[in-house]
Structures are given as C-alpha cells and as structure tokens.
C-alpha cells in the first residue's frame, strides 16, 4: 500500500513551509482577513505559543508538508476555556484530496481529549463568488458537521470590497455540570500519536 499521508504535531522547524502555504491565502484571497503574510519568524512564534495549550497539526503528503490545522482560544476570559476557534489551510496545489478533512478530524479527536466542548470557526463568505473568495470553506465545515450560528455583514474589508463573516460551531461532547477540567495540549503527549496514526491509516486505506 502506498502511504501518502502522515500527520504530526507542528514544530518551530516547520515555520517556513507553513508560512509559504499560508502566504497566497493572505495575498490573493479573502479567506484570510490578514493583509500582510507572516514571515517564518512570526509563524514560528505562533506555533510555539499555540502548542502550549492547543494542538497545531501538520499533514505531510508524499513526504512534504501539505497543510496544517490548529486551535486557538475562542476568547481570552477563563469562562470560555471549553470553547476553541479552529483553522485549517491546505497547499493550494493539493486541495480536494481529503487533506483538510484528515487534519480537521485529527484536531477534533485531540480537542475531545482536552475536554473541549465546542469547535468554532470564523469564515469569510460572499454573496457573489469571485477570484478572491467563494463559499467552499462554509461548505467544507457543513460537511464536517458544523452548523451555522451567526452572520456579521460587511465586517471584513479587503481588496477594496466588503465581505461578510459567519460563525459556525460543532459540539464535541454533551454539556454536563460540573464539566471536566480543560487539559492543556502539552499534557497529552502520550495520547497524540495513536490518534494521528489511526486517522492516517484510515485515510491511506481509503485513497489507495
């Protein structure tokens, strides 16, 4: 069997490649509302800061980094600890190969181990698709089990035009009171590898 996909935790060494994957999303699309692509130094800082408490996962496709996904605090105040914001980006030349689905599945399984209740995604949307934005991200999240919860009209301004932004959410565990304590990502090292291996095995059996 030709094993084409592998998943692992991102490290600072990956920063240059990750920043190169993200760069065209910033420069050419409204998928990201950033104006200036972060360089490798800035991306290294983001990886290091996020992985203290949250997962940051990379996918390798035929031995090369092809995409990444990560979770961030939903909001900084402590009462929001059981909710996260999630993001996923795949190399533009490797989209539609199931890599984003594998990354998000891995993220979801790890967040369950952390006792996270909700995954939340902030997504740019448009009424009229153009060269900078379509609604593929919204469609992807729908297929991943997210549901629409709110829209902010004309909240993003990029390329001299306005874009709407929506929030979508996915419930990972049934809420109960009291709820289990949040587990920082750094405390789960022994649990991560089996999760990633299981997802990769399923992916590679499916695509071959």
XYZ file of C-alpha atoms in Angstrom:
208
model
C 0.000 0.000 0.000
C 1.312 3.411 -0.936
C 1.102 5.507 2.234
C 0.704 9.075 1.003
C -0.463 10.942 4.096
C 1.042 11.360 7.548
C 0.052 13.652 10.403
C 2.184 15.012 13.217
C 2.461 17.864 15.668
C 3.965 21.013 14.173
C 7.337 22.245 15.379
C 9.207 25.514 15.015
C 11.225 23.944 12.187
C 8.055 23.826 10.089
C 7.501 27.582 10.265
C 8.998 28.468 6.879
C 6.962 25.897 4.945
C 3.775 26.703 6.855
C 4.196 30.409 6.162
C 4.667 29.651 2.448
C 1.399 27.670 2.389
C -0.446 30.492 4.134
C 1.066 33.320 2.058
C -1.167 33.041 -1.051
C -4.275 32.892 1.137
C -3.309 36.293 2.519
C -2.068 37.873 -0.700
C -4.632 36.530 -3.177
C -7.808 35.675 -1.241
C -10.241 36.981 1.340
C -10.233 33.611 3.090
C -7.799 35.267 5.475
C -8.501 38.814 6.625
C -4.811 39.465 7.243
C -3.192 41.940 4.861
C 0.492 41.048 5.309
C 1.628 37.399 5.278
C 3.519 36.434 8.435
C 7.136 35.514 7.773
C 8.822 32.388 9.130
C 9.863 34.165 12.328
C 6.318 35.252 13.098
C 4.915 31.837 12.189
C 7.450 30.179 14.500
C 6.198 32.382 17.321
C 2.583 31.432 16.561
C 3.359 27.718 16.557
C 5.295 27.918 19.814
C 2.661 29.962 21.621
C -0.291 27.861 20.456
C 1.141 24.432 21.248
C 1.472 25.217 24.943
C -2.274 24.713 25.327
C -3.728 23.823 21.931
C -2.997 21.457 19.027
C -1.182 22.602 15.901
C -1.043 19.714 13.416
C 0.676 19.389 10.026
C -0.104 16.973 7.222
C 2.659 15.574 5.045
C 1.661 14.347 1.602
C 4.264 12.192 -0.117
C 6.826 13.444 2.368
C 6.185 17.182 2.018
C 4.143 19.434 4.307
C 0.833 19.914 2.510
C -1.332 21.641 5.093
C -1.927 22.436 8.721
C -4.693 22.950 11.253
C -4.733 24.445 14.716
C -6.936 25.548 17.579
C -6.833 28.840 19.464
C -8.662 30.270 22.460
C -12.185 31.259 21.481
C -11.943 34.333 23.720
C -9.340 35.127 26.397
C -11.518 35.169 29.522
C -11.377 31.963 31.596
C -15.055 31.083 31.337
C -14.523 30.385 27.610
C -11.910 27.680 28.303
C -14.080 24.848 26.912
C -14.545 26.517 23.519
C -11.910 26.995 20.823
C -11.552 28.650 17.437
C -10.206 26.381 14.695
C -8.448 26.972 11.373
C -7.210 24.780 8.531
C -5.141 25.580 5.439
C -4.037 23.250 2.643
C -1.444 23.945 -0.050
C -3.431 25.389 -2.949
C -1.969 22.842 -5.359
C -3.144 19.933 -3.167
C -6.730 20.831 -2.373
C -9.620 18.380 -2.918
C -7.526 15.382 -1.844
C -9.086 14.965 1.596
C -6.121 16.504 3.404
C -8.220 19.185 5.088
C -10.690 16.557 6.275
C -7.887 14.455 7.771
C -6.421 17.490 9.542
C -9.750 18.603 10.967
C -10.597 15.068 12.069
C -7.288 14.901 13.941
C -7.921 18.287 15.511
C -11.385 17.206 16.634
C -10.171 13.987 18.260
C -7.413 15.791 20.146
C -9.791 18.504 21.336
C -12.095 15.819 22.718
C -9.165 14.544 24.794
C -8.707 18.090 26.071
C -12.333 18.231 27.242
C -13.262 20.924 24.750
C -16.992 21.369 24.275
C -17.242 23.408 21.047
C -15.143 23.939 17.933
C -15.924 27.371 16.454
C -14.919 28.595 13.010
C -14.878 32.181 11.768
C -15.430 32.038 7.992
C -15.439 34.728 5.314
C -18.415 34.374 2.962
C -19.701 36.147 -0.109
C -22.986 36.608 -1.941
C -21.140 36.553 -5.264
C -18.104 34.329 -5.724
C -15.116 35.954 -7.403
C -11.389 35.396 -7.793
C -10.738 36.209 -4.130
C -13.498 34.299 -2.337
C -16.054 31.562 -2.809
C -18.025 29.681 -0.168
C -16.052 26.428 -0.250
C -14.920 26.909 3.343
C -18.503 27.185 4.553
C -19.410 24.068 2.537
C -16.421 22.196 3.974
C -17.453 22.993 7.536
C -21.003 21.888 6.800
C -19.669 18.526 5.624
C -17.551 18.291 8.785
C -20.645 18.589 10.954
C -20.552 22.290 11.823
C -23.732 24.338 11.974
C -24.317 27.982 11.174
C -24.846 30.202 14.226
C -24.453 33.823 13.108
C -23.514 36.320 10.388
C -21.767 39.704 10.535
C -22.472 41.785 7.442
C -19.667 43.689 5.685
C -17.349 43.041 8.626
C -14.221 42.450 6.526
C -12.697 44.921 4.057
C -10.026 43.660 1.695
C -9.148 44.236 -1.972
C -11.335 47.368 -1.893
C -14.517 45.436 -1.202
C -16.538 44.259 1.787
C -17.081 40.653 2.824
C -19.421 39.080 5.347
C -18.223 36.797 8.120
C -20.105 33.896 9.663
C -19.574 31.773 12.744
C -20.095 28.020 12.613
C -19.818 25.621 15.537
C -19.544 21.902 16.228
C -20.497 20.279 19.526
C -17.890 17.701 20.571
C -19.333 16.489 23.877
C -22.642 16.773 25.610
C -22.506 19.550 28.216
C -22.768 18.458 31.803
C -22.306 20.219 35.106
C -19.755 20.197 36.542
C -17.734 19.779 33.325
C -14.355 18.032 33.175
C -11.333 20.318 33.506
C -9.611 21.546 30.355
C -6.427 19.586 29.641
C -3.576 21.616 28.062
C -2.188 20.118 24.860
C 1.287 19.871 26.404
C -0.017 17.311 28.927
C -1.287 14.887 26.250
C 1.960 13.873 24.542
C 1.491 10.120 25.030
C -2.067 10.229 23.692
C -1.481 12.132 20.446
C 0.465 9.632 18.329
C -2.187 6.852 18.424
C -4.865 9.348 17.367
C -2.853 10.589 14.395
C -1.834 7.089 13.338
C -5.443 5.871 13.336
C -6.586 8.760 11.140
C -3.688 8.317 8.709
C -4.325 4.574 8.416
C -7.965 5.211 7.545
C -7.061 7.923 5.010
C -4.396 5.857 3.272
C -6.634 2.799 3.020
C -9.408 4.960 1.589
C -7.397 6.758 -1.084
C -5.429 3.732 -2.292
